[in-house]
Every structure is written in C-alpha cells, then in structure tokens.
Coordinates of C-alpha atoms and ligand atoms in Angstrom, one line a residue:
Chain Q
M1 CA 14.1 -27.5 -41.8
F2 CA 17.3 -26.4 -43.0
A3 CA 17.0 -23.4 -44.9
G4 CA 17.2 -20.8 -42.5
A5 CA 20.7 -22.8 -41.2
M6 CA 21.6 -23.0 -45.2
K7 CA 22.2 -19.5 -46.7
D8 CA 21.0 -19.9 -50.1
K9 CA 23.9 -22.7 -50.4
P10 CA 21.7 -25.7 -52.3
F11 CA 23.0 -28.9 -50.3
A12 CA 26.1 -29.9 -53.1
S13 CA 27.3 -33.2 -52.2
R14 CA 28.2 -36.8 -53.8
L15 CA 30.0 -39.3 -52.8
T16 CA 30.5 -42.9 -54.9
L17 CA 32.6 -45.8 -55.4
E18 CA 32.4 -47.8 -58.2
K19 CA 34.6 -50.8 -58.3
V20 CA 37.3 -49.4 -56.7
S21 CA 40.0 -52.2 -55.3
H22 CA 42.7 -51.0 -53.6
D23 CA 46.4 -52.4 -52.1
Y24 CA 49.5 -52.0 -50.7
S25 CA 52.6 -52.8 -52.9
G26 CA 50.8 -56.2 -53.0
L27 CA 48.3 -56.1 -49.1
A28 CA 45.0 -56.3 -51.4
V29 CA 43.2 -54.2 -48.2
L30 CA 39.8 -53.3 -50.3
R31 CA 38.1 -55.4 -53.3
N32 CA 35.5 -54.6 -55.6
L33 CA 33.6 -51.5 -53.4
N34 CA 30.6 -50.1 -54.5
L35 CA 28.9 -47.4 -52.8
V36 CA 27.5 -44.1 -52.8
V37 CA 26.1 -42.0 -50.8
Q38 CA 23.3 -39.5 -50.8
P39 CA 23.4 -36.2 -49.6
G40 CA 22.6 -35.7 -46.2
E41 CA 23.0 -39.3 -45.4
F42 CA 25.2 -40.3 -42.7
V43 CA 26.9 -43.2 -43.0
V44 CA 28.9 -45.6 -40.8
L45 CA 31.1 -47.7 -41.6
V46 CA 32.2 -50.8 -38.9
G47 CA 34.4 -54.0 -39.4
P48 CA 38.2 -55.7 -37.5
S49 CA 41.3 -53.4 -36.7
G50 CA 43.3 -53.0 -40.0
C51 CA 40.4 -54.8 -42.5
G52 CA 40.8 -50.8 -44.7
K53 CA 38.4 -48.0 -43.1
T54 CA 41.1 -45.5 -42.9
T55 CA 41.5 -46.6 -46.4
L56 CA 38.5 -45.9 -47.7
L57 CA 38.1 -42.3 -45.8
N58 CA 40.9 -41.8 -47.9
L59 CA 40.4 -42.8 -51.1
L60 CA 37.1 -41.2 -50.3
S61 CA 38.6 -37.5 -49.8
G62 CA 41.1 -38.3 -52.8
H63 CA 45.0 -38.5 -50.4
V64 CA 45.1 -42.4 -52.2
L65 CA 44.1 -42.7 -55.4
P66 CA 42.6 -46.6 -55.9
V67 CA 45.1 -49.0 -57.5
S68 CA 41.0 -50.0 -60.1
G69 CA 38.0 -48.6 -60.0
K70 CA 36.6 -44.8 -60.0
V71 CA 36.0 -42.5 -57.2
E72 CA 33.8 -39.5 -57.8
R73 CA 33.3 -36.7 -55.2
E74 CA 31.6 -33.0 -54.7
G75 CA 31.5 -30.4 -52.1
V76 CA 33.5 -29.1 -49.9
I77 CA 35.4 -32.4 -48.1
R78 CA 36.9 -31.9 -43.8
T79 CA 38.7 -34.8 -42.2
V80 CA 39.1 -36.1 -38.2
Y81 CA 41.5 -37.7 -38.9
Q82 CA 42.4 -40.4 -36.9
Y83 CA 45.8 -40.0 -35.3
D84 CA 47.8 -36.5 -35.3
G85 CA 45.4 -34.1 -37.5
L86 CA 46.5 -31.0 -35.4
F87 CA 49.6 -28.5 -36.8
P88 CA 51.4 -28.9 -33.3
W89 CA 52.8 -25.6 -33.7
L90 CA 49.1 -23.9 -33.9
T91 CA 47.5 -23.1 -30.5
V92 CA 44.2 -24.6 -29.8
S93 CA 42.2 -21.4 -31.0
E94 CA 44.8 -21.3 -34.5
N95 CA 44.0 -25.1 -35.0
I96 CA 40.5 -24.4 -34.5
L97 CA 40.2 -20.9 -36.5
M98 CA 41.9 -23.4 -40.2
G99 CA 37.8 -24.0 -41.0
L100 CA 37.1 -20.7 -40.3
R101 CA 39.5 -19.5 -43.2
D102 CA 36.7 -18.7 -45.6
E103 CA 34.8 -16.1 -42.9
Q104 CA 36.3 -13.0 -44.2
D105 CA 34.4 -11.1 -40.5
K106 CA 36.5 -11.0 -37.6
T107 CA 33.7 -10.9 -34.9
R108 CA 31.5 -13.5 -36.2
R109 CA 34.9 -15.7 -36.8
N110 CA 35.7 -14.9 -33.5
Q111 CA 32.4 -15.4 -32.1
E112 CA 32.4 -18.8 -33.6
L113 CA 35.4 -19.6 -32.3
A114 CA 34.5 -19.3 -28.9
A115 CA 31.1 -21.1 -29.4
L116 CA 33.3 -24.3 -30.8
L117 CA 35.3 -23.7 -27.4
E118 CA 32.1 -24.0 -25.7
L119 CA 30.9 -26.7 -27.1
I120 CA 34.2 -29.4 -27.0
Y121 CA 34.8 -28.0 -23.3
L122 CA 38.3 -26.5 -23.6
Q123 CA 37.7 -22.9 -22.8
G124 CA 41.0 -21.8 -20.9
F125 CA 43.4 -23.7 -23.1
E126 CA 43.3 -21.6 -26.5
K127 CA 46.5 -20.8 -25.9
H128 CA 47.5 -24.3 -25.7
Y129 CA 49.7 -26.6 -28.2
P130 CA 49.1 -30.2 -28.2
H131 CA 51.6 -31.7 -27.0
Q132 CA 50.5 -30.1 -24.4
L133 CA 46.5 -31.8 -24.4
S134 CA 45.4 -35.5 -23.4
G135 CA 44.1 -37.6 -26.6
G136 CA 41.1 -37.0 -26.2
M137 CA 41.1 -32.9 -25.4
K138 CA 43.1 -33.5 -29.3
Q139 CA 40.7 -35.5 -30.8
R140 CA 37.9 -32.7 -29.8
V141 CA 39.9 -29.4 -31.1
E142 CA 39.8 -31.7 -34.1
L143 CA 35.9 -32.3 -34.2
A144 CA 35.4 -28.5 -33.3
R145 CA 38.2 -27.9 -36.6
V146 CA 35.8 -30.1 -39.1
L147 CA 33.1 -28.1 -37.8
A148 CA 34.2 -24.5 -38.4
G149 CA 32.7 -22.7 -40.8
D150 CA 30.7 -24.4 -44.2
S151 CA 31.5 -27.5 -45.4
D152 CA 29.2 -30.8 -47.2
I153 CA 30.9 -33.2 -46.3
L154 CA 32.2 -35.2 -42.8
L155 CA 34.9 -38.0 -42.8
M156 CA 35.3 -38.6 -39.5
D157 CA 37.9 -42.0 -38.6
E158 CA 37.4 -42.8 -34.9
P159 CA 36.8 -39.2 -34.0
F160 CA 35.2 -40.0 -30.1
S161 CA 38.2 -43.2 -29.7
A162 CA 40.0 -41.7 -26.9
L163 CA 36.9 -40.0 -25.4
D164 CA 35.2 -40.6 -21.9
Y165 CA 31.9 -42.3 -22.1
Q166 CA 30.5 -39.5 -20.2
T167 CA 32.3 -36.5 -23.1
R168 CA 31.2 -39.3 -25.6
L169 CA 27.4 -39.1 -25.2
R170 CA 27.5 -36.2 -25.2
M171 CA 29.4 -35.8 -28.7
R172 CA 27.2 -37.9 -30.4
A173 CA 24.1 -35.8 -29.1
E174 CA 25.6 -32.9 -29.9
L175 CA 26.9 -33.6 -33.5
V176 CA 23.0 -34.9 -34.2
R177 CA 22.3 -31.4 -32.8
L178 CA 24.5 -29.4 -35.2
L179 CA 23.8 -31.8 -38.4
E180 CA 19.7 -30.0 -37.9
N181 CA 21.6 -27.2 -38.1
R182 CA 23.8 -27.2 -41.1
P183 CA 23.1 -31.5 -43.3
R184 CA 25.9 -32.9 -44.3
T185 CA 26.9 -36.1 -45.6
V186 CA 29.3 -37.3 -43.2
V187 CA 31.3 -41.7 -43.5
F188 CA 31.4 -42.5 -40.0
V189 CA 34.6 -45.1 -38.9
T190 CA 33.9 -46.7 -35.1
H191 CA 34.5 -50.1 -33.3
D192 CA 32.1 -48.5 -31.0
I193 CA 28.7 -50.5 -32.0
E194 CA 26.5 -48.5 -29.9
E195 CA 27.5 -45.5 -31.6
A196 CA 27.3 -46.8 -35.3
A197 CA 23.7 -47.5 -34.2
Q198 CA 22.6 -44.6 -32.0
L199 CA 24.2 -42.0 -35.3
A200 CA 23.2 -44.1 -38.5
D201 CA 21.0 -44.0 -41.3
R202 CA 23.2 -46.5 -42.1
V203 CA 25.4 -49.0 -41.2
L204 CA 28.0 -50.4 -43.6
V205 CA 30.4 -54.0 -41.5
L206 CA 32.9 -54.8 -43.8
S207 CA 35.2 -57.8 -43.6
N208 CA 38.0 -58.9 -42.8
R209 CA 40.8 -58.2 -45.1
P210 CA 40.8 -57.8 -47.7
A211 CA 37.7 -55.6 -47.0
T212 CA 34.3 -55.7 -48.9
I213 CA 31.2 -54.4 -47.5
C214 CA 29.7 -57.8 -46.7
R215 CA 26.8 -56.7 -45.0
E216 CA 24.3 -53.2 -45.1
F217 CA 21.2 -52.1 -43.2
K218 CA 19.4 -49.2 -42.7
I219 CA 18.3 -47.5 -39.4
E220 CA 14.7 -45.4 -40.0
A221 CA 14.1 -44.2 -36.6
P222 CA 14.6 -40.7 -36.8
K223 CA 17.1 -38.6 -34.6
P224 CA 18.0 -37.9 -31.9
R225 CA 17.8 -41.3 -30.4
E226 CA 18.1 -42.4 -27.2
L227 CA 20.6 -45.4 -26.1
A228 CA 17.2 -47.4 -24.8
D229 CA 15.3 -47.2 -28.3
D230 CA 14.2 -50.0 -29.2
A231 CA 15.3 -49.6 -33.2
V232 CA 19.1 -48.6 -31.7
I233 CA 19.1 -52.2 -29.9
H234 CA 17.5 -53.8 -32.5
A235 CA 20.1 -51.7 -34.6
M236 CA 23.0 -53.7 -32.3
K237 CA 22.0 -56.8 -32.7
L238 CA 21.8 -56.8 -36.2
I239 CA 25.3 -55.9 -36.0
L240 CA 27.1 -57.9 -32.9
Q241 CA 25.3 -60.6 -35.3
E242 CA 26.7 -59.7 -38.6
L243 CA 30.6 -59.0 -36.7
G244 CA 30.1 -63.0 -35.1
L245 CA 30.4 -61.0 -31.3
N246 CA 26.4 -62.0 -30.3
A247 CA 27.5 -64.3 -26.8
H248 CA 27.0 -67.3 -28.5
A249 CA 29.0 -66.7 -31.3
A250 CA 31.7 -65.5 -28.8
L251 CA 33.6 -68.6 -27.3
Chain T
M1 CA 32.7 -31.7 -16.7
K2 CA 34.5 -29.0 -17.3
E3 CA 37.6 -29.3 -17.5
N4 CA 39.2 -27.5 -15.1
Q5 CA 41.7 -24.3 -16.1
P6 CA 45.3 -24.1 -16.1
N7 CA 46.5 -21.4 -13.4
S8 CA 50.1 -20.9 -15.3
L9 CA 50.7 -20.7 -18.9
L10 CA 53.9 -20.3 -18.8
K11 CA 54.7 -22.8 -16.0
A12 CA 53.0 -25.4 -18.5
V13 CA 55.0 -24.4 -21.7
A14 CA 58.2 -23.7 -19.7
P15 CA 60.0 -26.3 -19.2
Q16 CA 60.5 -27.1 -15.0
K17 CA 63.4 -25.6 -13.0
R18 CA 63.4 -27.4 -10.1
N19 CA 66.8 -27.6 -9.2
G20 CA 67.6 -24.2 -10.3
S21 CA 70.4 -23.8 -7.3
A22 CA 72.0 -27.3 -8.4
A23 CA 71.9 -26.6 -12.0
L24 CA 74.6 -23.1 -10.8
L25 CA 76.7 -24.9 -7.9
L26 CA 77.4 -28.0 -10.1
P27 CA 79.4 -26.5 -13.1
A28 CA 80.7 -23.7 -10.7
G29 CA 81.9 -25.9 -8.8
V30 CA 83.5 -27.2 -11.7
V31 CA 85.0 -24.5 -12.9
V32 CA 86.4 -23.9 -9.5
A33 CA 87.7 -27.1 -9.5
L34 CA 89.8 -27.1 -12.3
F35 CA 91.0 -24.1 -11.9
L36 CA 92.7 -25.2 -9.1
L37 CA 93.9 -27.5 -10.1
W38 CA 96.0 -25.2 -12.6
W39 CA 97.0 -22.8 -10.2
A40 CA 98.0 -25.6 -8.4
V41 CA 100.3 -27.1 -10.8
S42 CA 102.0 -24.2 -11.6
Y43 CA 102.3 -23.6 -8.2
F44 CA 104.6 -26.4 -7.2
N45 CA 105.9 -25.7 -10.5
L46 CA 105.3 -30.0 -12.2
F47 CA 105.5 -28.0 -15.7
P48 CA 108.3 -25.2 -16.9
A49 CA 107.0 -21.9 -16.4
Y50 CA 107.5 -21.3 -20.7
S51 CA 105.0 -24.4 -21.2
L52 CA 102.4 -23.6 -18.7
P53 CA 101.3 -19.8 -17.5
S54 CA 100.4 -19.1 -14.0
P55 CA 96.5 -17.8 -13.5
L56 CA 98.0 -14.7 -12.1
A57 CA 100.6 -14.3 -15.7
V58 CA 96.8 -14.8 -17.2
A59 CA 95.3 -12.6 -15.2
K60 CA 98.1 -9.8 -15.9
S61 CA 98.1 -10.1 -19.7
F62 CA 93.9 -10.0 -19.5
K63 CA 94.8 -6.7 -18.2
E64 CA 97.1 -6.0 -21.0
E65 CA 94.7 -6.6 -23.6
F66 CA 91.9 -4.8 -22.7
T67 CA 93.6 -2.3 -21.8
A68 CA 94.9 -1.5 -24.8
G69 CA 92.5 -2.0 -26.9
R70 CA 93.3 -4.9 -28.4
M71 CA 91.0 -7.9 -27.0
V72 CA 88.0 -5.6 -28.1
N73 CA 88.7 -5.1 -31.3
D74 CA 89.4 -8.6 -31.8
I75 CA 86.9 -9.3 -30.1
I76 CA 84.9 -7.1 -32.9
A77 CA 86.5 -8.2 -35.9
S78 CA 86.1 -12.1 -35.3
L79 CA 81.9 -12.2 -34.3
W80 CA 81.1 -9.6 -37.2
R81 CA 83.4 -12.1 -39.7
V82 CA 81.1 -15.5 -38.2
V83 CA 77.7 -13.0 -38.3
V84 CA 78.2 -12.2 -41.4
G85 CA 78.5 -15.2 -43.1
F86 CA 77.1 -17.3 -41.0
V87 CA 74.0 -15.1 -42.0
L88 CA 74.6 -15.2 -45.4
S89 CA 74.4 -19.3 -45.5
A90 CA 71.4 -19.3 -43.4
V91 CA 70.1 -17.2 -45.5
L92 CA 70.5 -18.8 -48.5
G93 CA 70.6 -22.5 -47.8
I94 CA 67.8 -22.6 -45.6
P95 CA 65.3 -21.3 -48.6
L96 CA 68.1 -23.7 -51.2
G97 CA 67.1 -27.2 -48.5
L98 CA 63.2 -26.2 -48.7
W99 CA 63.7 -26.2 -52.0
L100 CA 65.6 -29.6 -52.5
G101 CA 63.2 -31.4 -49.8
Q102 CA 60.1 -30.9 -51.5
H103 CA 61.7 -31.4 -55.2
L104 CA 63.3 -35.0 -55.4
A105 CA 64.9 -34.2 -58.8
G106 CA 67.0 -31.7 -57.8
R107 CA 67.7 -33.6 -54.8
Q108 CA 69.0 -36.8 -57.1
A109 CA 70.3 -33.4 -59.1
F110 CA 72.6 -32.1 -55.7
V111 CA 72.8 -34.3 -52.6
P112 CA 76.1 -35.9 -53.9
V113 CA 78.0 -32.6 -55.0
L114 CA 76.3 -31.4 -51.3
N115 CA 77.4 -33.9 -49.7
F116 CA 81.5 -34.1 -51.0
F117 CA 81.5 -30.2 -50.3
R118 CA 79.9 -31.2 -46.6
F119 CA 82.4 -33.4 -45.9
L120 CA 85.3 -31.1 -47.6
S121 CA 87.1 -29.0 -44.2
P122 CA 86.6 -25.3 -45.2
L123 CA 90.4 -24.9 -44.4
A124 CA 91.2 -27.0 -47.1
W125 CA 89.5 -23.5 -49.1
I126 CA 92.6 -21.9 -46.9
P127 CA 94.6 -21.0 -50.2
F128 CA 92.3 -20.6 -52.6
A129 CA 90.5 -18.1 -49.7
I130 CA 93.6 -15.7 -49.8
L131 CA 94.1 -15.4 -54.0
W132 CA 90.3 -14.3 -54.6
F133 CA 90.0 -12.4 -51.3
H134 CA 93.4 -12.0 -50.3
I135 CA 93.5 -10.3 -46.4
G136 CA 91.1 -9.1 -44.0
D137 CA 87.4 -10.1 -43.3
K138 CA 86.7 -11.0 -47.0
P139 CA 88.4 -14.6 -46.9
A140 CA 87.6 -14.9 -43.3
I141 CA 83.5 -14.7 -44.5
F142 CA 84.1 -17.0 -47.7
L143 CA 85.4 -19.8 -45.1
I144 CA 82.7 -19.5 -42.7
F145 CA 80.2 -20.0 -45.5
M146 CA 81.8 -22.7 -46.8
A147 CA 82.0 -24.9 -43.2
T148 CA 78.3 -23.9 -42.4
F149 CA 76.9 -23.4 -46.1
F150 CA 76.6 -27.7 -47.1
P151 CA 75.0 -29.4 -43.2
L152 CA 72.2 -26.1 -43.0
V153 CA 71.3 -27.2 -46.4
L154 CA 71.4 -30.7 -45.9
A155 CA 69.9 -30.6 -42.5
T156 CA 66.5 -28.3 -44.0
M157 CA 66.5 -30.6 -46.8
S158 CA 66.4 -34.0 -44.8
A159 CA 63.8 -32.4 -42.4
V160 CA 61.5 -30.9 -44.8
S161 CA 61.4 -35.3 -46.8
T162 CA 60.4 -36.0 -43.6
I163 CA 57.5 -33.7 -42.5
P164 CA 53.9 -36.6 -41.9
K165 CA 52.4 -37.0 -44.5
I166 CA 49.3 -36.0 -42.9
Y167 CA 50.5 -32.3 -42.5
F168 CA 50.4 -31.6 -46.2
R169 CA 46.7 -34.3 -46.2
V170 CA 45.6 -31.2 -43.8
A171 CA 46.5 -28.4 -45.6
K172 CA 45.4 -29.9 -48.7
D173 CA 41.7 -30.1 -46.7
Y174 CA 41.7 -26.4 -45.7
H175 CA 43.2 -24.5 -49.1
Y176 CA 46.9 -23.9 -48.3
K177 CA 48.4 -23.6 -51.5
G178 CA 52.1 -22.5 -52.9
S179 CA 53.9 -19.5 -51.0
E180 CA 51.2 -20.1 -47.5
L181 CA 51.4 -24.4 -47.8
L182 CA 55.6 -23.0 -47.4
N183 CA 55.3 -20.7 -44.4
K184 CA 52.5 -21.8 -43.1
V185 CA 52.8 -25.5 -43.2
T186 CA 56.6 -26.6 -44.6
L187 CA 58.2 -24.0 -42.9
P188 CA 56.7 -24.1 -39.1
A189 CA 56.8 -28.7 -39.5
V190 CA 60.6 -28.1 -39.8
L191 CA 61.8 -24.8 -37.7
P192 CA 62.6 -27.2 -34.9
Q193 CA 65.4 -28.5 -37.2
V194 CA 66.5 -25.8 -38.6
I195 CA 67.3 -24.4 -35.0
T196 CA 68.8 -27.0 -34.5
A197 CA 71.0 -27.7 -37.5
L198 CA 72.0 -23.8 -36.9
R199 CA 73.8 -23.6 -33.6
V200 CA 75.5 -27.2 -34.9
S201 CA 76.5 -25.3 -37.5
Y202 CA 77.5 -22.1 -35.6
G203 CA 79.5 -24.6 -33.4
I204 CA 81.5 -25.4 -36.6
A205 CA 81.6 -21.5 -37.7
W206 CA 83.3 -20.6 -34.3
V207 CA 85.5 -23.5 -34.3
V208 CA 86.6 -22.3 -37.3
I209 CA 86.9 -18.7 -37.3
V210 CA 89.9 -19.1 -35.4
A211 CA 91.8 -21.0 -37.5
A212 CA 90.6 -18.7 -40.9
E213 CA 92.0 -16.0 -38.7
M214 CA 95.7 -17.7 -38.3
V215 CA 96.2 -16.9 -42.3
G216 CA 94.5 -14.9 -43.9
C217 CA 93.9 -11.6 -41.1
Q218 CA 96.0 -9.0 -38.9
D219 CA 93.3 -9.3 -36.3
G220 CA 90.9 -11.2 -34.5
L221 CA 90.9 -13.6 -31.9
G222 CA 92.4 -16.4 -34.2
Y223 CA 94.9 -13.9 -35.2
G224 CA 95.7 -12.5 -31.4
I225 CA 97.0 -16.3 -30.7
W226 CA 99.3 -17.1 -33.6
E227 CA 100.8 -13.6 -32.8
A228 CA 100.9 -15.2 -29.2
R229 CA 102.5 -17.5 -29.9
N230 CA 104.8 -15.5 -32.3
G231 CA 105.4 -14.1 -29.3
L232 CA 106.2 -16.9 -27.6
R233 CA 103.6 -15.5 -24.9
L234 CA 101.2 -18.3 -23.7
D235 CA 99.5 -15.9 -21.3
S236 CA 98.6 -13.9 -23.8
A237 CA 97.4 -17.3 -26.3
V238 CA 95.4 -18.4 -22.8
C239 CA 93.4 -15.0 -22.2
Y240 CA 92.2 -15.9 -26.3
M241 CA 91.5 -18.9 -25.5
I242 CA 89.4 -18.2 -22.7
I243 CA 87.5 -15.5 -24.4
I244 CA 87.3 -17.7 -27.5
G245 CA 85.1 -20.6 -25.0
V246 CA 83.6 -18.0 -23.5
L247 CA 82.1 -16.1 -26.5
G248 CA 81.4 -19.3 -28.0
M249 CA 78.7 -20.9 -25.1
A250 CA 76.8 -16.9 -25.0
M251 CA 75.7 -17.4 -28.6
D252 CA 76.0 -20.5 -28.2
R253 CA 72.8 -20.0 -25.4
L254 CA 71.3 -16.1 -27.8
L255 CA 70.5 -19.4 -30.4
A256 CA 69.1 -21.6 -27.6
Q257 CA 67.0 -18.8 -26.9
L258 CA 65.3 -19.9 -30.5
S259 CA 64.0 -23.2 -29.2
K260 CA 62.3 -21.6 -26.7
L261 CA 59.8 -19.9 -28.9
P262 CA 56.0 -21.7 -28.0
N263 CA 55.8 -22.3 -31.2
V264 CA 58.6 -24.6 -32.0
R265 CA 58.3 -26.3 -28.3
W266 CA 56.2 -29.6 -29.8
G267 CA 59.8 -30.1 -31.7
Y268 CA 62.3 -30.6 -28.6
E269 CA 59.2 -32.2 -25.9
R270 CA 58.3 -36.1 -27.4
Ligands
ATP1 N1 50.2 -46.4 -46.0 C1 50.5 -47.8 -45.9 N2 51.5 -48.4 -46.3 C2 51.1 -50.0 -46.5 N3 50.8 -51.0 -45.6 C3 49.4 -50.0 -45.4 C4 49.5 -48.3 -45.4 N4 48.0 -48.0 -44.6 C5 47.5 -49.1 -44.1 N5 48.0 -50.1 -44.8 C6 47.8 -51.4 -44.6 O1 46.8 -51.4 -45.1 C7 45.4 -52.0 -43.8 C8 44.1 -51.4 -43.6 O2 44.8 -50.2 -43.1 P1 43.8 -49.0 -42.1 O3 44.3 -48.2 -41.5 O4 43.1 -48.6 -43.3 O5 42.7 -50.3 -41.0 P2 41.8 -49.5 -40.3 O6 40.7 -50.0 -41.0 O7 42.0 -47.9 -40.3 O8 42.2 -50.1 -39.1 P3 42.4 -50.0 -37.9 O9 40.5 -49.8 -37.0 O10 42.8 -49.9 -37.1 O11 43.2 -47.9 -37.7 C9 46.4 -52.2 -42.4 O12 46.3 -54.0 -42.9 C10 47.5 -51.4 -42.8 O13 49.0 -52.8 -42.5
MG2 MG1 42.3 -46.4 -39.3

C-alpha cells in the first residue's frame, strides 16, 4: 500500500518510555510511565489539563530530559507545538519551507509548498507574517510545516484546538489521507474525544497529576472512520467513562 | 471555506495612518506657537537682548554661517565622527552581545565590568581621550565609542537571553546548527530589540558629540557652540542648537526606518 510513496527508505521509527518519571522543581508531573509506540501507530493522549501531556511530548522529542527512567527514540521527529512554534520573523511560506530544507530540487520544493498551502486553505497568505494571522490560521501553518518534507514521527500537541468544527473535520480527514500515503508514527494530544475516537489506533487516558496511564484501549476499525461509525461511538463512550464525563457521573 | 484574499499586503503591514493631516498639523502648530512666544519675549524685551537673541538676529547669523561655509563644514565633521564611532561600536558590540547572551560563564565574567563602564559617563574619559589621541577626529570618535559600546552590548545580550526557549526547540527539530542557528534564529529573534537599542545609543552618541567637540576638536557642531560662547555670539549658538536638534531628529527618523522592515514588525506589534 505505501511502497510507492515511501520511496526506498525503510520506515525507521522507534519511540519508547521505560519507567519514566518527571517533576519540575518538586512538582511531580509524570510517574513511572511505560510506553512503546509501534512504527506507524497512531497513539492519542487524553487527560485533564495540566496533567503532563505536553511534558510527555517534550520527553519523547528529547527537548526535556526525564528525572528518572529511559527514553529511546529513532527516526526524524517533527512537532506541532501547542503555542507559538512559528518563527515570527518568517512569512507563512518561509515557515513552511523550513520543513522542506532537505529538498534540493527547487521546482519540487515550490510544488510541495503550493500543495501544502492549498491543503491548509491559506493561498493568498503566503507573504503574511504569523502576527498577522488568527490563532487557527497559525495552527494550520504549523501543521503544514511538520507535514512538509520527510519525517518518521509526528508529535502533535492539540494541533486542531483553535480550528472551527468544519475545518477540524476536514483536517482530520486530510491527516488520515496523508498518513496513508506516507505512514508515520504519530503521538497526538487532544481534549476532543470525538477526535481521539476518529483518529486513534490506541487511546491512552492519563490520570490527574502526577500522571500515569490509567487506561488504554485499542480501536481496530479501519480508517477513514465516519463520525457515526459504531466503532467511533463505542470508543467515545469508553473514553468518556474513563474520564468520568458520562451523563451519570457528570453531576 | 477558503479565507478571503487579502486585497493589499501593504495595508496589513504598514501601521495605520488614519489622521495623516493631524499628525502633521499638530506638531507644526506647537512649533509655530513656540516661535511666536520667543518672538514676543524678545520683541517686548522681557529679557535683555544679550541674554536672549531675537529670531531676526538668529536668522541673520544662519545666513552668515552658511554663506561662510563654516556650518556645512561643522555638520559634516560631527556626522562623520558620530557615524564612525557608532558603526565601530555596533560592529564590535552586537556580536559580543550575541556571544555573551549564549554563554553563561561569559556573562558571569563580563557583566559586572560592562555595567561599571556603562555607568561611567563618557565625559569622564575626556582627559584620557585628549592625552591618548590629541586633537581632531580621534578623541571624539573614541568618546562616541565609549558612550555607545556598553549599552549596545548589554541590550543585545539581554535580548538574547530572553529569546523564548521554543524557538531553539523548533530550530533543533529542523537541524539548525552553528552559524546557521546564529544567523537564521538567534539574530532575527533579537533584531527588533537590537534596532531599538541602536536608536537609543545613537541618541546618546549625538548628545555626547557636542560635549566632546567642545574640548578635543577644532571644528564640529560642539566646537561651533563653544566658539560662539567665547565670542559672546549667542545668536550663532542658537543657530547651532537648532541644527543639532534637527539633525538628531533626522538621523533618528532614518534609523526608525529599520523598524519598518517587514521581518521585524512582529517585535513592535504585540
Ligand atoms: N517549564 C515548566 N516549569 C515548571 N513547571 C512546569 C513547566 N512546564 C509545565 N509545568 C507544570 O507541569 C504540569 C504539566 O504541564 P503540561 O504543560 O505538561 O500539561 P498539559 O497536560 O499539556 O496541560 P494542557 O492540557 O493544559 O496543555 C503543570 O502542572 C505545569 O504547571
Ligand atoms: Mg499542553
């Protein structure tokens, strides 16, 4: 299925956490986490605000070193940051082109840039700077930047949180389609349970701080998945229950 | 679902000038009012003529200074000294500031000394300037350098050390290293603050040149004022003061153009 798009490069990706704990000057954030992300797997992290999801991504990418435990990674990692990951001194195009730094051929680079701008609906905004964009527009530029060029692992920290519902649905579908063409390992943080159920191969529910993985389940239904698919609805029920958000627990 | 096409990029980039005529008329009105006040004070002899020259006397002396060619000569001399001293301290100070911003040990070692010299008035160096460089351009350039180098280093350094961590994370994700990291991440990240620091230290330089030229030079705007004082020609001194103020403003306008560059606008619009 992927042979053509993957060129001849073998899909090298490894991402594991072994007994990882982390704290920020005394504030215990993550406790004794074990995680093995399979190559090509789409893992979604959900959990209460402030429980340590962003911290977990930073540990995976190596930007933060754990206080104890072992992190192993292999492959080219790209991150969609929760806030302000764009360089404010570069235009939309220049920010996206950062992802295409390894592409030597100029026409190919420009073709891919044009395709990405179309993907994120920002044609006509190529020469704008991030401070001239709305939050959702910035988020879409970040998305284009990580998708540009070749990478093995995507870490995505609430990448669609500022988008309107319609665009969010479309971005999910596009992400699934792009991953079909070029499989990558994805670790995706979201507060949107519907999003988790539609995208995940595996959902990890984190507990309150200090966070551990309090529940994980696999969603085996093939993608793309419709919102009304039984598998999606079933998964949403499970996640809601785990977060204590189902109707009976709410009050 | 596609976003509306922006009709003009310029419109979005340039700061909005809705009250263009007021922006010109208001300050012009204040200048005219001050001028009238001056004229009235001297017309009604509220101050004796020897302690406040009349507008007419100043206008005459303007004509005199310009036809004699002395004023133009002094302007060129002062501008040359300021530009050389200022460029010298920017060329040495900004790289040093960038380096210090990235090296904690360097900061710990040098910041106290840099601060010491920053608070030392450049005029305190006048005896040494004359002893080491005698008379002419050199002592003035030296004083300009001493006045601007330390604030520039410190401002650049503190700009570097406040660059948000996330930019370096992104830079690492996309494999920026070494000189590329410096030129494509660190420098553009501090550029807006460096431009502001350049404007501030240029202001210092322009103030210092007048004092410097009063002692170490045979020409220049400061020397012109000194000579006017010695000859009790206050009308000529006022000419020089007007020129100094106007030139200072003009140069600052010029430097302000730097902050209109599209890739630094972000630094001024939050
Ligand atoms: N650099 C830091 N220094 C000190 N404490 C931090 C730092 N970053 C995060 N924390 C603390 O760690 C905890 C987890 O933060 P983190 O950003 O990982 O949460 P999160 O799960 O991503 O939350 P959200 O869903 O709101 O984005 C928080 O309580 C926060 O106060
Ligand atoms: Mg977060």
